[in-house]
């Protein structure tokens, strides 16, 4: 027993060792995956390939205090198991690094520099210079993407408060030329607009100073405790019984109409069936039904894969990143739709997507489509489901999900589910039941286009909101509320929106069952009033106007940029806009 006690003592000593910010920086420089959780330093390299939600979401919190992100997205049991990866702890308030995947750079930590670091301990106790000399400044203003590199260089800014941004509402009549600074260093037209948006958001949202952001975090965590105390995380399964009855009715109507040869009507009911299923798949993906990893995964795969032909694993990998870096043009896959849509002028710079690991080239196709995106918005979304099939099969065939660990069985369960879907839908209905090509085409197009409003609902919550990075100093709750809107609707219409009308609340507390989100709304509104964060709430029509207005504004910017480039080329002027 003695050796066991010795090992236990060594492990405890290691876990309780206080690590400086400089030491953590050195570990990250050595390629270690380090995150901070509740004051504990976790080294999670060995967990990356096992994480059911994918490695990308973890990479975006490296070097950061990820306590609120982890607590929001994980169950209590999952958080308890994370203690196995603890290698130390920190003292005092943690100052975030910019994660390597986002362009952060880090200095190595060796025995030779340890004495030098100690000689500066008094200076670095209040302000650790490592963040300034190693992590690149968190300005949202970027140079155009370098296609030969996975990283882009950031343009330094002397005031860290102004290294934050938010795409606030700007008049779509503002031309890019009007945004050029009157004095100081000359910025490109794109950077000048970004700087203007920064200034607007700094006036609109609470200060980024540590005291203000810490108070927001403290009140947010208190809100979480109130929500738990009111049992709003508890699922009332009677709500899902009603959902099951609705699903069964819609599918039965699809089969009945199919039997009578009413193919367009049958396709309508099948599309409505798929539309409703997505809401339950979304709940299960967030473990918001039973709160059990295995049970919710099985429910989610049956609903998404077997009945809907879409991959739950693909969705979780993408959606978890979306919840961490919401509305970030270079990181959030949910807004990366070039060449068809761009909700920020920053996409004109051919940004590199860290999720897809490719440059989103602003080519001739994008230049044409984006100039008319506000007109093409609704027609394009009616075809969105076809793209989801492609993304799902790409995920499954390339094996991008975990191949080991607790989620190792997901891939093959999903493959079986997708094959089953194409057997009953593709073979059973399209081939065997519908007699001719014309009727098949009508059935497919109607059933898929009917799901278009779902894609409108998904994009509605984010497309009109901020798309720029406020930097590493911004708290999780402020970032979620800045980038997400809620949609106001009567309670009797909740079943049509499926909880997606409460996206701001959902982003703060993703594991709350959707049937409890309306009950949570007043608590969140009170929290927003207390901390001074605007709570974006619009009616469905008004919200759509904001989205189309944003798309039209960016389309106008694209037209202005194209005219500028044409003029520059015609005059033979050197330089870039």
Tab-separated table of N, CA and C in Angstrom, residues 396-526:
chain	number	residue	atom	x	y	z
A	396	UNK	N	-18.829	11.889	-42.103
A	396	UNK	CA	-18.835	10.457	-41.798
A	396	UNK	C	-17.784	9.694	-42.598
A	397	UNK	N	-17.673	9.987	-43.886
A	397	UNK	CA	-16.736	9.252	-44.737
A	397	UNK	C	-15.282	9.574	-44.399
A	398	UNK	N	-15.021	10.790	-43.995
A	398	UNK	CA	-13.648	11.176	-43.642
A	398	UNK	C	-13.316	10.842	-42.195
A	399	UNK	N	-14.286	10.369	-41.456
A	399	UNK	CA	-14.023	9.967	-40.076
A	399	UNK	C	-13.537	11.091	-39.200
A	400	UNK	N	-14.180	12.234	-39.284
A	400	UNK	CA	-13.730	13.399	-38.527
A	400	UNK	C	-14.191	13.382	-37.077
A	401	UNK	N	-15.057	12.448	-36.733
A	401	UNK	CA	-15.468	12.313	-35.348
A	401	UNK	C	-14.497	11.460	-34.561
A	402	UNK	N	-14.666	11.387	-33.240
A	402	UNK	CA	-13.775	10.573	-32.402
A	402	UNK	C	-13.812	9.098	-32.810
A	403	UNK	N	-12.630	8.469	-32.899
A	403	UNK	CA	-12.539	7.047	-33.234
A	403	UNK	C	-12.243	6.199	-32.007
A	404	UNK	N	-11.989	6.856	-30.897
A	404	UNK	CA	-11.734	6.159	-29.646
A	404	UNK	C	-12.500	6.864	-28.537
A	405	UNK	N	-12.514	6.244	-27.378
A	405	UNK	CA	-13.158	6.869	-26.244
A	405	UNK	C	-14.660	6.644	-26.208
A	406	UNK	N	-15.373	7.416	-25.388
A	406	UNK	CA	-16.811	7.179	-25.183
A	406	UNK	C	-17.667	7.410	-26.424
A	407	UNK	N	-17.147	8.135	-27.407
A	407	UNK	CA	-17.935	8.418	-28.615
A	407	UNK	C	-17.484	7.594	-29.811
A	408	UNK	N	-16.690	6.546	-29.586
A	408	UNK	CA	-16.112	5.786	-30.700
A	408	UNK	C	-17.180	5.081	-31.542
A	409	UNK	N	-18.327	4.771	-30.932
A	409	UNK	CA	-19.380	4.049	-31.646
A	409	UNK	C	-20.300	4.971	-32.448
A	410	UNK	N	-20.171	6.251	-32.246
A	410	UNK	CA	-21.094	7.197	-32.885
A	410	UNK	C	-21.032	7.130	-34.411
A	411	UNK	N	-19.797	7.077	-34.945
A	411	UNK	CA	-19.648	7.134	-36.394
A	411	UNK	C	-20.393	5.998	-37.080
A	412	UNK	N	-20.214	4.792	-36.601
A	412	UNK	CA	-20.825	3.642	-37.269
A	412	UNK	C	-22.327	3.592	-37.040
A	413	UNK	N	-22.767	4.037	-35.872
A	413	UNK	CA	-24.201	4.144	-35.614
A	413	UNK	C	-24.827	5.144	-36.591
A	414	UNK	N	-24.107	6.229	-36.847
A	414	UNK	CA	-24.602	7.247	-37.775
A	414	UNK	C	-24.569	6.754	-39.224
A	415	UNK	N	-23.550	6.031	-39.593
A	415	UNK	CA	-23.493	5.479	-40.950
A	415	UNK	C	-24.690	4.568	-41.187
A	416	UNK	N	-24.976	3.688	-40.218
A	416	UNK	CA	-26.150	2.820	-40.323
A	416	UNK	C	-27.420	3.655	-40.436
A	417	UNK	N	-27.488	4.716	-39.634
A	417	UNK	CA	-28.660	5.579	-39.656
A	417	UNK	C	-28.860	6.260	-40.988
A	418	UNK	N	-27.790	6.758	-41.588
A	418	UNK	CA	-27.913	7.441	-42.879
A	418	UNK	C	-28.242	6.468	-44.010
A	419	UNK	N	-27.681	5.270	-43.941
A	419	UNK	CA	-28.039	4.245	-44.933
A	419	UNK	C	-29.518	3.893	-44.795
A	420	UNK	N	-29.967	3.729	-43.563
A	420	UNK	CA	-31.381	3.430	-43.312
A	420	UNK	C	-32.272	4.531	-43.890
A	421	UNK	N	-31.859	5.790	-43.711
A	421	UNK	CA	-32.645	6.913	-44.236
A	421	UNK	C	-32.797	6.820	-45.749
A	422	UNK	N	-31.687	6.575	-46.444
A	422	UNK	CA	-31.767	6.547	-47.903
A	422	UNK	C	-32.468	5.297	-48.411
A	423	UNK	N	-32.557	4.265	-47.570
A	423	UNK	CA	-33.345	3.089	-47.948
A	423	UNK	C	-34.839	3.419	-47.904
A	424	UNK	N	-35.298	4.000	-46.784
A	424	UNK	CA	-36.734	4.262	-46.683
A	424	UNK	C	-37.163	5.467	-47.518
A	425	UNK	N	-36.292	6.488	-47.589
A	425	UNK	CA	-36.675	7.679	-48.345
A	425	UNK	C	-36.335	7.540	-49.835
A	426	UNK	N	-35.060	7.231	-50.106
A	426	UNK	CA	-34.623	7.166	-51.497
A	426	UNK	C	-35.188	5.990	-52.261
A	427	UNK	N	-35.119	4.797	-51.648
A	427	UNK	CA	-35.594	3.589	-52.337
A	427	UNK	C	-37.090	3.355	-52.104
A	428	UNK	N	-37.478	3.387	-50.825
A	428	UNK	CA	-38.851	3.042	-50.497
A	428	UNK	C	-39.880	4.023	-51.023
A	429	UNK	N	-39.601	5.326	-50.887
A	429	UNK	CA	-40.584	6.330	-51.320
A	429	UNK	C	-40.311	6.808	-52.746
A	430	UNK	N	-39.118	7.335	-52.989
A	430	UNK	CA	-38.850	7.937	-54.301
A	430	UNK	C	-38.884	6.908	-55.432
A	431	UNK	N	-38.225	5.790	-55.233
A	431	UNK	CA	-38.079	4.815	-56.330
A	431	UNK	C	-39.273	3.871	-56.439
A	432	UNK	N	-39.693	3.299	-55.301
A	432	UNK	CA	-40.719	2.270	-55.347
A	432	UNK	C	-42.149	2.826	-55.350
A	433	UNK	N	-42.373	3.941	-54.673
A	433	UNK	CA	-43.743	4.425	-54.488
A	433	UNK	C	-44.155	5.475	-55.514
A	434	UNK	N	-43.273	6.398	-55.844
A	434	UNK	CA	-43.616	7.468	-56.798
A	434	UNK	C	-43.279	6.981	-58.201
A	435	UNK	N	-44.224	7.030	-59.137
A	435	UNK	CA	-44.068	6.309	-60.408
A	435	UNK	C	-43.204	6.960	-61.473
A	436	UNK	N	-43.095	8.282	-61.518
A	436	UNK	CA	-42.403	8.914	-62.649
A	436	UNK	C	-41.446	9.991	-62.163
A	437	UNK	N	-40.532	10.381	-63.053
A	437	UNK	CA	-39.470	11.330	-62.706
A	437	UNK	C	-40.032	12.704	-62.341
A	438	UNK	N	-41.054	13.146	-63.047
A	438	UNK	CA	-41.626	14.464	-62.773
A	438	UNK	C	-42.202	14.518	-61.361
A	439	UNK	N	-42.952	13.498	-60.984
A	439	UNK	CA	-43.546	13.462	-59.647
A	439	UNK	C	-42.479	13.351	-58.566
A	440	UNK	N	-41.427	12.605	-58.874
A	440	UNK	CA	-40.313	12.491	-57.913
A	440	UNK	C	-39.646	13.843	-57.701
A	441	UNK	N	-39.438	14.551	-58.792
A	441	UNK	CA	-38.806	15.871	-58.694
A	441	UNK	C	-39.667	16.816	-57.856
A	442	UNK	N	-40.962	16.826	-58.117
A	442	UNK	CA	-41.870	17.687	-57.358
A	442	UNK	C	-41.845	17.317	-55.880
A	443	UNK	N	-41.909	16.029	-55.590
A	443	UNK	CA	-41.912	15.563	-54.207
A	443	UNK	C	-40.632	15.977	-53.488
A	444	UNK	N	-39.487	15.779	-54.125
A	444	UNK	CA	-38.197	16.124	-53.508
A	444	UNK	C	-38.095	17.626	-53.273
A	445	UNK	N	-38.432	18.424	-54.280
A	445	UNK	CA	-38.273	19.872	-54.150
A	445	UNK	C	-39.225	20.449	-53.108
A	446	UNK	N	-40.472	19.997	-53.116
A	446	UNK	CA	-41.423	20.512	-52.123
A	446	UNK	C	-40.992	20.126	-50.714
A	447	UNK	N	-40.645	18.864	-50.504
A	447	UNK	CA	-40.277	18.403	-49.162
A	447	UNK	C	-39.040	19.115	-48.631
A	448	UNK	N	-38.118	19.457	-49.514
A	448	UNK	CA	-36.890	20.117	-49.071
A	448	UNK	C	-37.060	21.632	-48.951
A	449	UNK	N	-37.809	22.223	-49.853
A	449	UNK	CA	-37.992	23.675	-49.807
A	449	UNK	C	-38.853	24.091	-48.627
A	450	UNK	N	-39.753	23.215	-48.181
A	450	UNK	CA	-40.593	23.516	-47.025
A	450	UNK	C	-39.758	23.718	-45.768
A	451	UNK	N	-38.564	23.122	-45.726
A	451	UNK	CA	-37.691	23.295	-44.554
A	451	UNK	C	-36.948	24.628	-44.593
A	452	UNK	N	-37.125	25.426	-45.641
A	452	UNK	CA	-36.455	26.713	-45.751
A	452	UNK	C	-36.667	27.630	-44.565
A	453	UNK	N	-37.906	27.765	-44.039
A	453	UNK	CA	-38.108	28.628	-42.866
A	453	UNK	C	-37.246	28.249	-41.664
A	454	UNK	N	-36.897	26.969	-41.551
A	454	UNK	CA	-36.005	26.558	-40.471
A	454	UNK	C	-34.645	27.226	-40.617
A	455	UNK	N	-34.131	27.267	-41.837
A	455	UNK	CA	-32.836	27.905	-42.078
A	455	UNK	C	-32.928	29.419	-41.864
A	456	UNK	N	-34.089	29.991	-42.190
A	456	UNK	CA	-34.302	31.404	-41.895
A	456	UNK	C	-34.239	31.623	-40.382
A	457	UNK	N	-34.890	30.758	-39.627
A	457	UNK	CA	-34.900	30.879	-38.176
A	457	UNK	C	-33.488	30.780	-37.603
A	458	UNK	N	-32.685	29.858	-38.132
A	458	UNK	CA	-31.319	29.665	-37.641
A	458	UNK	C	-30.459	30.896	-37.916
A	459	UNK	N	-30.519	31.402	-39.149
A	459	UNK	CA	-29.686	32.556	-39.513
A	459	UNK	C	-30.206	33.846	-38.904
A	460	UNK	N	-31.509	33.909	-38.654
A	460	UNK	CA	-32.122	35.123	-38.113
A	460	UNK	C	-31.490	35.546	-36.797
A	461	UNK	N	-31.107	34.586	-35.989
A	461	UNK	CA	-30.602	34.886	-34.648
A	461	UNK	C	-29.206	35.491	-34.653
A	462	UNK	N	-28.486	35.399	-35.777
A	462	UNK	CA	-27.089	35.835	-35.774
A	462	UNK	C	-26.702	36.777	-36.921
A	463	UNK	N	-27.346	36.657	-38.070
A	463	UNK	CA	-26.882	37.391	-39.239
A	463	UNK	C	-26.905	38.908	-39.054
A	464	UNK	N	-27.810	39.425	-38.231
A	464	UNK	CA	-27.903	40.869	-38.047
A	464	UNK	C	-27.100	41.366	-36.848
A	465	UNK	N	-26.432	40.460	-36.165
A	465	UNK	CA	-25.723	40.829	-34.947
A	465	UNK	C	-24.219	41.026	-35.217
A	466	UNK	N	-23.498	41.337	-34.154
A	466	UNK	CA	-22.078	41.653	-34.276
A	466	UNK	C	-21.281	40.490	-34.861
A	467	UNK	N	-20.319	40.812	-35.709
A	467	UNK	CA	-19.477	39.781	-36.322
A	467	UNK	C	-17.997	39.984	-36.033
A	468	UNK	N	-17.661	40.876	-35.150
A	468	UNK	CA	-16.252	41.144	-34.896
A	468	UNK	C	-15.859	40.752	-33.476
A	469	UNK	N	-14.581	40.667	-33.244
A	469	UNK	CA	-14.028	40.123	-32.008
A	469	UNK	C	-13.735	41.239	-31.017
A	470	UNK	N	-14.348	41.180	-29.839
A	470	UNK	CA	-14.059	42.153	-28.801
A	470	UNK	C	-12.763	41.837	-28.063
A	471	UNK	N	-12.132	40.731	-28.378
A	471	UNK	CA	-10.849	40.432	-27.781
A	471	UNK	C	-10.937	39.489	-26.596
A	472	UNK	N	-9.785	39.136	-26.067
A	472	UNK	CA	-9.707	38.145	-25.003
A	472	UNK	C	-10.201	38.674	-23.666
A	473	UNK	N	-10.433	39.974	-23.574
A	473	UNK	CA	-10.877	40.548	-22.303
A	473	UNK	C	-12.387	40.471	-22.125
A	474	UNK	N	-13.105	40.127	-23.169
A	474	UNK	CA	-14.565	40.099	-23.084
A	474	UNK	C	-15.035	38.819	-22.407
A	475	UNK	N	-16.020	38.945	-21.533
A	475	UNK	CA	-16.565	37.796	-20.830
A	475	UNK	C	-17.462	36.977	-21.745
A	476	UNK	N	-17.631	35.713	-21.388
A	476	UNK	CA	-18.482	34.809	-22.161
A	476	UNK	C	-19.925	35.312	-22.268
A	477	UNK	N	-20.586	35.695	-21.169
A	477	UNK	CA	-21.979	36.130	-21.307
A	477	UNK	C	-22.143	37.376	-22.159
A	478	UNK	N	-21.220	38.321	-22.055
A	478	UNK	CA	-21.354	39.526	-22.885
A	478	UNK	C	-21.188	39.180	-24.356
A	479	UNK	N	-20.242	38.295	-24.664
A	479	UNK	CA	-20.026	37.910	-26.062
A	479	UNK	C	-21.251	37.211	-26.640
A	480	UNK	N	-21.880	36.349	-25.854
A	480	UNK	CA	-23.055	35.641	-26.348
A	480	UNK	C	-24.215	36.600	-26.614
A	481	UNK	N	-24.433	37.556	-25.721
A	481	UNK	CA	-25.540	38.494	-25.885
A	481	UNK	C	-25.263	39.523	-26.971
A	482	UNK	N	-24.008	39.798	-27.242
A	482	UNK	CA	-23.646	40.753	-28.281
A	482	UNK	C	-23.815	40.167	-29.678
A	483	UNK	N	-23.736	38.871	-29.793
A	483	UNK	CA	-23.735	38.236	-31.107
A	483	UNK	C	-25.025	37.486	-31.431
A	484	UNK	N	-26.014	37.566	-30.550
A	484	UNK	CA	-27.218	36.751	-30.705
A	484	UNK	C	-28.464	37.557	-30.379
A	485	UNK	N	-29.515	37.347	-31.150
A	485	UNK	CA	-30.794	38.002	-30.862
A	485	UNK	C	-31.871	36.961	-30.567
A	486	UNK	N	-32.879	37.388	-29.841
A	486	UNK	CA	-34.074	36.583	-29.618
A	486	UNK	C	-35.216	37.114	-30.471
A	487	UNK	N	-36.163	36.240	-30.744
A	487	UNK	CA	-37.315	36.602	-31.577
A	487	UNK	C	-38.570	36.536	-30.719
A	488	UNK	N	-39.320	37.609	-30.717
A	488	UNK	CA	-40.538	37.675	-29.920
A	488	UNK	C	-41.701	37.075	-30.705
A	489	UNK	N	-42.407	36.153	-30.087
A	489	UNK	CA	-43.559	35.534	-30.741
A	489	UNK	C	-44.550	35.094	-29.682
A	490	UNK	N	-45.830	34.913	-30.043
A	490	UNK	CA	-46.814	34.423	-29.074
A	490	UNK	C	-46.446	33.014	-28.601
A	491	UNK	N	-46.842	32.701	-27.390
A	491	UNK	CA	-46.503	31.402	-26.826
A	491	UNK	C	-47.079	30.251	-27.641
A	492	UNK	N	-48.259	30.455	-28.242
A	492	UNK	CA	-48.878	29.368	-28.991
A	492	UNK	C	-48.132	29.046	-30.279
A	493	UNK	N	-47.180	29.922	-30.688
A	493	UNK	CA	-46.377	29.667	-31.882
A	493	UNK	C	-45.021	29.051	-31.550
A	494	UNK	N	-44.771	28.767	-30.287
A	494	UNK	CA	-43.469	28.227	-29.892
A	494	UNK	C	-43.134	26.927	-30.632
A	495	UNK	N	-44.152	26.127	-30.922
A	495	UNK	CA	-43.877	24.837	-31.569
A	495	UNK	C	-43.339	25.030	-32.988
A	496	UNK	N	-43.648	26.148	-33.626
A	496	UNK	CA	-43.135	26.410	-34.977
A	496	UNK	C	-41.669	26.823	-34.921
A	497	UNK	N	-41.317	27.635	-33.930
A	497	UNK	CA	-39.937	28.105	-33.781
A	497	UNK	C	-39.047	27.071	-33.086
A	498	UNK	N	-39.637	26.193	-32.314
A	498	UNK	CA	-38.889	25.100	-31.705
A	498	UNK	C	-37.802	25.503	-30.732
A	499	UNK	N	-37.975	26.635	-30.053
A	499	UNK	CA	-36.960	27.088	-29.105
A	499	UNK	C	-35.882	27.941	-29.730
A	500	UNK	N	-35.787	27.950	-31.070
A	500	UNK	CA	-34.757	28.743	-31.738
A	500	UNK	C	-35.039	30.233	-31.661
A	501	UNK	N	-36.243	30.598	-31.213
A	501	UNK	CA	-36.553	32.016	-31.031
A	501	UNK	C	-35.930	32.565	-29.761
A	502	UNK	N	-35.362	31.684	-28.926
A	502	UNK	CA	-34.702	32.098	-27.684
A	502	UNK	C	-33.199	31.803	-27.762
A	503	UNK	N	-32.587	32.182	-28.858
A	503	UNK	CA	-31.184	31.835	-29.066
A	503	UNK	C	-30.237	32.544	-28.107
A	504	UNK	N	-30.538	33.775	-27.740
A	504	UNK	CA	-29.667	34.486	-26.790
A	504	UNK	C	-29.660	33.755	-25.447
A	505	UNK	N	-30.847	33.363	-24.989
A	505	UNK	CA	-30.950	32.605	-23.737
A	505	UNK	C	-30.265	31.254	-23.892
A	506	UNK	N	-30.493	30.620	-25.024
A	506	UNK	CA	-29.891	29.309	-25.282
A	506	UNK	C	-28.366	29.385	-25.293
A	507	UNK	N	-27.803	30.447	-25.847
A	507	UNK	CA	-26.346	30.567	-25.882
A	507	UNK	C	-25.765	30.791	-24.486
A	508	UNK	N	-26.528	31.393	-23.613
A	508	UNK	CA	-26.059	31.554	-22.230
A	508	UNK	C	-26.148	30.240	-21.463
A	509	UNK	N	-27.214	29.478	-21.718
A	509	UNK	CA	-27.463	28.222	-20.993
A	509	UNK	C	-27.931	27.161	-21.990
A	510	UNK	N	-27.000	26.568	-22.747
A	510	UNK	CA	-27.370	25.673	-23.853
A	510	UNK	C	-28.086	24.396	-23.440
A	511	UNK	N	-27.949	23.967	-22.197
A	511	UNK	CA	-28.513	22.669	-21.800
A	511	UNK	C	-29.901	22.784	-21.166
A	512	UNK	N	-30.459	23.991	-21.118
A	512	UNK	CA	-31.828	24.132	-20.630
A	512	UNK	C	-32.790	23.552	-21.669
A	513	UNK	N	-33.707	22.665	-21.283
A	513	UNK	CA	-34.685	22.143	-22.241
A	513	UNK	C	-35.455	23.278	-22.903
A	514	UNK	N	-35.674	23.172	-24.195
A	514	UNK	CA	-36.254	24.299	-24.940
A	514	UNK	C	-37.643	24.691	-24.436
A	515	UNK	N	-38.374	23.749	-23.852
A	515	UNK	CA	-39.703	24.081	-23.352
A	515	UNK	C	-39.643	24.950	-22.101
A	516	UNK	N	-38.449	25.118	-21.527
A	516	UNK	CA	-38.280	25.971	-20.343
A	516	UNK	C	-37.640	27.310	-20.676
A	517	UNK	N	-37.307	27.544	-21.929
A	517	UNK	CA	-36.611	28.775	-22.293
A	517	UNK	C	-37.484	30.009	-22.094
A	518	UNK	N	-38.763	29.896	-22.391
A	518	UNK	CA	-39.646	31.048	-22.187
A	518	UNK	C	-39.716	31.413	-20.700
A	519	UNK	N	-39.725	30.408	-19.830
A	519	UNK	CA	-39.739	30.669	-18.389
A	519	UNK	C	-38.444	31.338	-17.929
A	520	UNK	N	-37.361	31.089	-18.667
A	520	UNK	CA	-36.057	31.655	-18.300
A	520	UNK	C	-35.890	33.083	-18.805
A	521	UNK	N	-36.719	33.481	-19.749
A	521	UNK	CA	-36.524	34.760	-20.430
A	521	UNK	C	-36.524	35.957	-19.483
A	522	UNK	N	-37.464	36.012	-18.565
A	522	UNK	CA	-37.539	37.154	-17.660
A	522	UNK	C	-36.306	37.245	-16.765
A	523	UNK	N	-35.772	36.091	-16.372
A	523	UNK	CA	-34.557	36.093	-15.553
A	523	UNK	C	-33.384	36.665	-16.333
A	524	UNK	N	-33.278	36.299	-17.613
A	524	UNK	CA	-32.188	36.810	-18.445
A	524	UNK	C	-32.368	38.295	-18.720
A	525	UNK	N	-33.592	38.723	-18.951
A	525	UNK	CA	-33.839	40.146	-19.170
A	525	UNK	C	-33.456	40.962	-17.943
A	526	UNK	N	-33.759	40.448	-16.767
A	526	UNK	CA	-33.387	41.136	-15.533
A	526	UNK	C	-31.870	41.201	-15.383
